[in-house]
Short mmCIF file of C-alpha atoms in Angstrom, two decimals:
data_model
loop_
_atom_site.label_atom_id
_atom_site.label_comp_id
_atom_site.label_asym_id
_atom_site.label_seq_id
_atom_site.Cartn_x
_atom_site.Cartn_y
_atom_site.Cartn_z
CA MET A 1 -7.94 -9.53 -5.22
CA TYR A 2 -6.49 -11.41 -2.27
CA GLY A 3 -6.84 -8.98 0.62
CA ILE A 4 -5.22 -9.11 4.04
CA LYS A 5 -5.52 -7.27 7.33
CA LEU A 6 -2.44 -6.79 9.46
CA LYS A 7 -2.33 -5.22 12.92
CA VAL A 8 0.94 -3.39 13.57
CA TRP A 9 2.02 -1.64 16.73
CA GLY A 10 5.05 -0.27 18.53
CA ASP A 11 6.32 2.10 21.18
CA TYR A 12 7.49 4.84 18.83
CA ALA A 13 7.29 5.87 15.17
CA CYS A 14 8.58 8.68 12.99
CA PHE A 15 7.25 9.11 9.45
CA THR A 16 9.30 12.16 8.55
CA ARG A 17 7.71 15.00 6.62
CA PRO A 18 9.93 15.75 3.59
CA GLU A 19 9.35 19.51 3.90
CA MET A 20 11.25 19.56 7.20
CA LYS A 21 14.89 20.09 6.21
CA VAL A 22 16.76 20.05 9.53
CA GLU A 23 14.70 18.58 12.36
CA ARG A 24 12.63 15.43 11.98
CA VAL A 25 8.88 15.99 12.30
CA SER A 26 6.57 13.01 11.87
CA TYR A 27 3.29 12.87 10.02
CA ASP A 28 0.32 12.33 12.32
CA THR A 29 -0.08 8.73 11.12
CA ILE A 30 1.70 6.06 9.13
CA THR A 31 2.04 6.78 5.40
CA PRO A 32 0.97 4.34 2.65
CA SER A 33 4.58 3.86 1.56
CA ALA A 34 5.63 2.96 5.12
CA ALA A 35 2.71 0.53 5.37
CA ARG A 36 3.77 -1.07 2.09
CA GLY A 37 7.31 -1.41 3.42
CA ILE A 38 6.04 -3.41 6.40
CA LEU A 39 4.22 -5.87 4.12
CA GLU A 40 7.26 -6.19 1.86
CA ALA A 41 9.40 -7.03 4.88
CA ILE A 42 7.15 -10.06 5.46
CA HIS A 43 6.84 -11.20 1.85
CA TRP A 44 7.86 -9.59 -1.43
CA LYS A 45 8.93 -10.83 -4.83
CA PRO A 46 9.38 -8.99 -8.15
CA ALA A 47 6.23 -10.78 -9.31
CA ILE A 48 3.94 -8.91 -6.89
CA ARG A 49 3.22 -5.33 -5.88
CA TRP A 50 1.45 -4.45 -2.64
CA VAL A 51 -1.38 -1.93 -2.71
CA ILE A 52 -2.58 -0.24 0.49
CA ASP A 53 -6.37 0.11 0.53
CA GLU A 54 -7.09 1.46 3.99
CA ILE A 55 -5.36 2.37 7.23
CA GLN A 56 -7.18 2.32 10.56
CA VAL A 57 -5.73 4.29 13.46
CA THR A 58 -6.64 2.33 16.59
CA LYS A 59 -4.83 4.33 19.28
CA PRO A 60 -4.99 8.07 20.00
CA ILE A 61 -2.45 10.17 18.10
CA ALA A 62 0.22 11.35 20.56
CA PHE A 63 3.63 12.96 20.06
CA SER A 64 6.87 13.01 21.98
CA ASN A 65 10.17 14.90 21.63
CA ILE A 66 13.68 13.47 21.76
CA ARG A 67 17.15 14.56 20.69
CA ARG A 68 19.30 12.13 18.75
CA ASN A 69 22.85 11.99 17.48
CA GLU A 70 22.93 11.97 13.70
CA VAL A 71 25.62 12.56 11.07
CA SER A 72 25.55 15.53 8.73
CA SER A 73 26.87 13.60 5.72
CA VAL A 74 27.33 10.09 4.37
CA ILE A 75 29.95 8.42 2.23
CA SER A 76 28.92 9.04 -1.36
CA LYS A 77 29.16 6.72 -4.33
CA ALA A 78 31.46 9.22 -6.05
CA ASN A 79 33.94 9.02 -3.16
CA VAL A 80 33.95 5.23 -3.30
CA ASN A 81 34.51 5.21 -7.08
CA SER A 82 37.34 7.72 -6.70
CA LEU A 83 39.00 5.54 -4.07
CA ILE A 84 38.71 2.43 -6.26
CA LYS A 85 40.32 4.32 -9.15
CA THR A 86 43.16 5.57 -6.95
CA VAL A 87 43.90 2.11 -5.57
CA SER A 88 43.85 0.53 -9.03
CA GLU A 89 46.25 3.15 -10.38
CA THR A 90 48.71 3.23 -7.46
CA GLY A 91 48.40 -0.34 -6.24
CA THR A 92 48.46 0.81 -2.63
CA GLY A 93 45.76 0.91 -0.01
CA VAL A 94 44.24 4.19 1.11
CA PRO A 95 42.57 4.76 4.51
CA PHE A 96 38.91 5.38 3.89
CA TYR A 97 36.38 5.99 6.64
CA GLN A 98 34.07 8.58 8.12
CA ASP A 99 34.88 9.92 11.55
CA PRO A 100 31.53 10.26 13.39
CA ASN A 101 33.11 12.67 15.88
CA LYS A 102 33.59 15.21 13.09
CA VAL A 103 30.19 14.92 11.43
CA ARG A 104 28.00 14.22 14.46
CA GLN A 105 25.08 16.58 15.04
CA GLN A 106 22.35 16.63 17.65
CA ARG A 107 18.90 17.03 16.13
CA ALA A 108 15.45 17.14 17.63
CA THR A 109 12.80 14.64 16.57
CA LEU A 110 9.06 15.11 16.97
CA MET A 111 7.86 11.51 16.87
CA LEU A 112 4.73 9.48 17.56
CA LYS A 113 4.42 7.30 20.64
CA ASP A 114 2.36 4.21 21.46
CA VAL A 115 1.12 3.65 17.90
CA GLU A 116 -1.18 0.95 16.56
CA TYR A 117 -2.72 0.56 13.11
CA VAL A 118 -4.68 -1.97 11.09
CA ILE A 119 -3.46 -2.11 7.49
CA SER A 120 -5.87 -3.38 4.83
CA ALA A 121 -4.11 -4.24 1.58
CA HIS A 122 -3.99 -6.52 -1.43
CA PHE A 123 -1.34 -7.35 -4.02
CA GLU A 124 -1.27 -7.39 -7.79
CA LEU A 125 0.86 -9.41 -10.14
CA THR A 126 3.44 -7.41 -12.09
CA LYS A 127 4.89 -7.84 -15.56
CA ASN A 128 7.72 -9.83 -13.94
CA ALA A 129 5.35 -12.62 -12.94
CA THR A 130 5.92 -16.03 -14.52
CA PRO A 131 3.30 -18.75 -15.08
CA ASP A 132 4.33 -20.19 -11.69
CA ASP A 133 3.60 -16.91 -9.91
CA THR A 134 -0.07 -17.33 -9.16
CA GLN A 135 -2.06 -15.14 -6.79
CA GLU A 136 -2.96 -18.16 -4.66
CA LYS A 137 0.71 -19.06 -4.27
CA HIS A 138 1.87 -15.66 -3.03
CA TYR A 139 -1.23 -15.17 -0.89
CA ASN A 140 -0.61 -18.43 0.96
CA ILE A 141 3.09 -17.64 1.35
CA PHE A 142 2.24 -14.33 3.00
CA LEU A 143 -0.34 -15.95 5.29
CA ARG A 144 2.10 -18.64 6.38
CA ARG A 145 4.90 -16.17 7.11
CA ALA A 146 2.66 -13.63 8.87
CA ARG A 147 1.09 -16.31 11.09
CA LYS A 148 4.53 -17.42 12.24
CA GLY A 149 5.83 -13.87 12.68
CA GLN A 150 8.46 -14.40 9.99
CA CYS A 151 10.02 -11.55 8.03
CA PHE A 152 13.03 -11.05 5.76
CA HIS A 153 14.09 -8.11 7.90
CA ARG A 154 12.50 -6.56 10.98
CA PRO A 155 9.97 -3.96 9.75
CA TYR A 156 10.18 -0.54 11.34
CA PHE A 157 8.07 2.58 11.79
CA GLY A 158 9.98 5.11 9.69
CA CYS A 159 13.34 4.74 11.47
CA ARG A 160 15.16 1.48 12.11
CA GLU A 161 15.31 2.08 15.86
CA PHE A 162 11.49 1.93 16.01
CA PRO A 163 10.69 -1.76 15.33
CA VAL A 164 7.25 -3.02 14.33
CA ASN A 165 5.28 -5.79 16.02
CA PHE A 166 2.71 -7.37 13.72
CA GLU A 167 -0.16 -9.84 13.83
CA LEU A 168 -2.24 -11.24 10.98
CA LEU A 169 -5.96 -10.64 11.53
CA GLU A 170 -8.09 -13.50 10.21
CA ASP A 171 -11.03 -14.66 12.31
CA GLN A 172 -10.41 -12.31 15.23
CA THR A 173 -12.15 -8.95 15.42
CA PRO A 174 -9.77 -6.04 14.74
CA PRO A 175 -9.45 -3.31 17.38
CA PRO A 176 -11.89 -0.45 16.74
CA PRO A 177 -10.54 2.75 15.15
CA ILE A 178 -10.44 5.95 17.14
CA LYS A 179 -13.49 8.20 16.87
CA GLU A 180 -11.76 11.20 15.37
CA ASP A 181 -11.86 13.17 12.14
CA ARG A 182 -8.68 14.93 11.08
CA ASP A 183 -7.36 16.64 7.97
CA LEU A 184 -3.85 15.18 7.71
CA GLY A 185 -2.78 17.58 4.97
CA TRP A 186 -0.59 16.63 2.03
CA MET A 187 0.94 13.23 2.74
CA LEU A 188 3.51 11.23 0.80
CA TYR A 189 1.84 8.35 -1.04
CA ASP A 190 4.86 6.78 -2.72
CA ILE A 191 7.83 7.32 -5.00
CA ASP A 192 7.32 7.00 -8.76
CA PHE A 193 10.49 5.16 -9.77
CA SER A 194 9.46 5.18 -13.43
CA ASN A 195 9.56 8.99 -13.45
CA ASN A 196 12.97 9.96 -12.05
CA MET A 197 11.97 8.91 -8.53
CA SER A 198 9.35 11.66 -8.31
CA PRO A 199 7.40 11.83 -5.03
CA ARG A 200 3.62 11.59 -5.21
CA PHE A 201 1.45 13.25 -2.59
CA PHE A 202 -2.24 13.15 -1.78
CA ARG A 203 -4.59 15.04 0.53
CA ALA A 204 -5.08 12.58 3.37
CA GLN A 205 -8.31 12.69 5.33
CA MET A 206 -9.05 10.64 8.43
CA HIS A 207 -12.75 10.01 9.09
CA GLN A 208 -13.57 8.28 12.37
CA GLY A 209 -10.04 6.92 12.55
CA ILE A 210 -10.03 5.49 8.99
CA ILE A 211 -7.85 6.70 6.11
CA LYS A 212 -8.99 5.42 2.72
CA ILE A 213 -6.37 5.44 -0.05
CA PRO A 214 -7.79 6.47 -3.47
CA PRO A 215 -7.12 3.65 -6.01
CA ILE A 216 -6.24 6.24 -8.68
CA LEU A 217 -2.98 6.96 -6.82
CA HIS A 218 -1.72 3.43 -7.37
CA GLN A 219 -2.66 3.58 -11.04
CA GLU A 220 -0.78 6.85 -11.53
CA VAL A 221 2.41 5.73 -9.77
CA ASN A 222 2.52 2.24 -11.32
CA LYS A 223 1.16 2.99 -14.78
#
């Protein structure tokens, strides 16, 4: 396994709990799926799959409240297909848009502030890997991109308006985790796309600021 350590930090974060239907309420810490998304923003190919091994919380957990303008609905695929069919049958254009003034709603968000984590992870080759897709190759690509601060898109902490700053930890000593134990409850691990996009949860425990991810979770989701 070619492991890496990445320090990530930002001013705000919101890892929304799925059980909250109306208002956004963040988990106490970053989720494994959000951590994986940050690594994929730096380097991802169909030949590799990132696995989160451990998350260290290096700043005290603190929350803040804001109210944001959101929309109550989005343009669906069915509406787009219906429009395409209408245009093809009539040969005339049809106005098609969503008026934000009609669907705008103000919603409260309970988010995290001043966050910082150290993500420990490794990657595995998938069935899509070719003979050219070696572990050394992808490991060195990630190192080169992370050292330069390169990414395919700016990673974010749950919501796109909360961007992530990141730094590859190699020889330098990582910041120490907070000295706190906390039962984080049932946390989203990832989405099982092979099983009708079923969510997978696990009972997250933080011991002295460290959250260890059971390897069995990755085996169950990516079996």
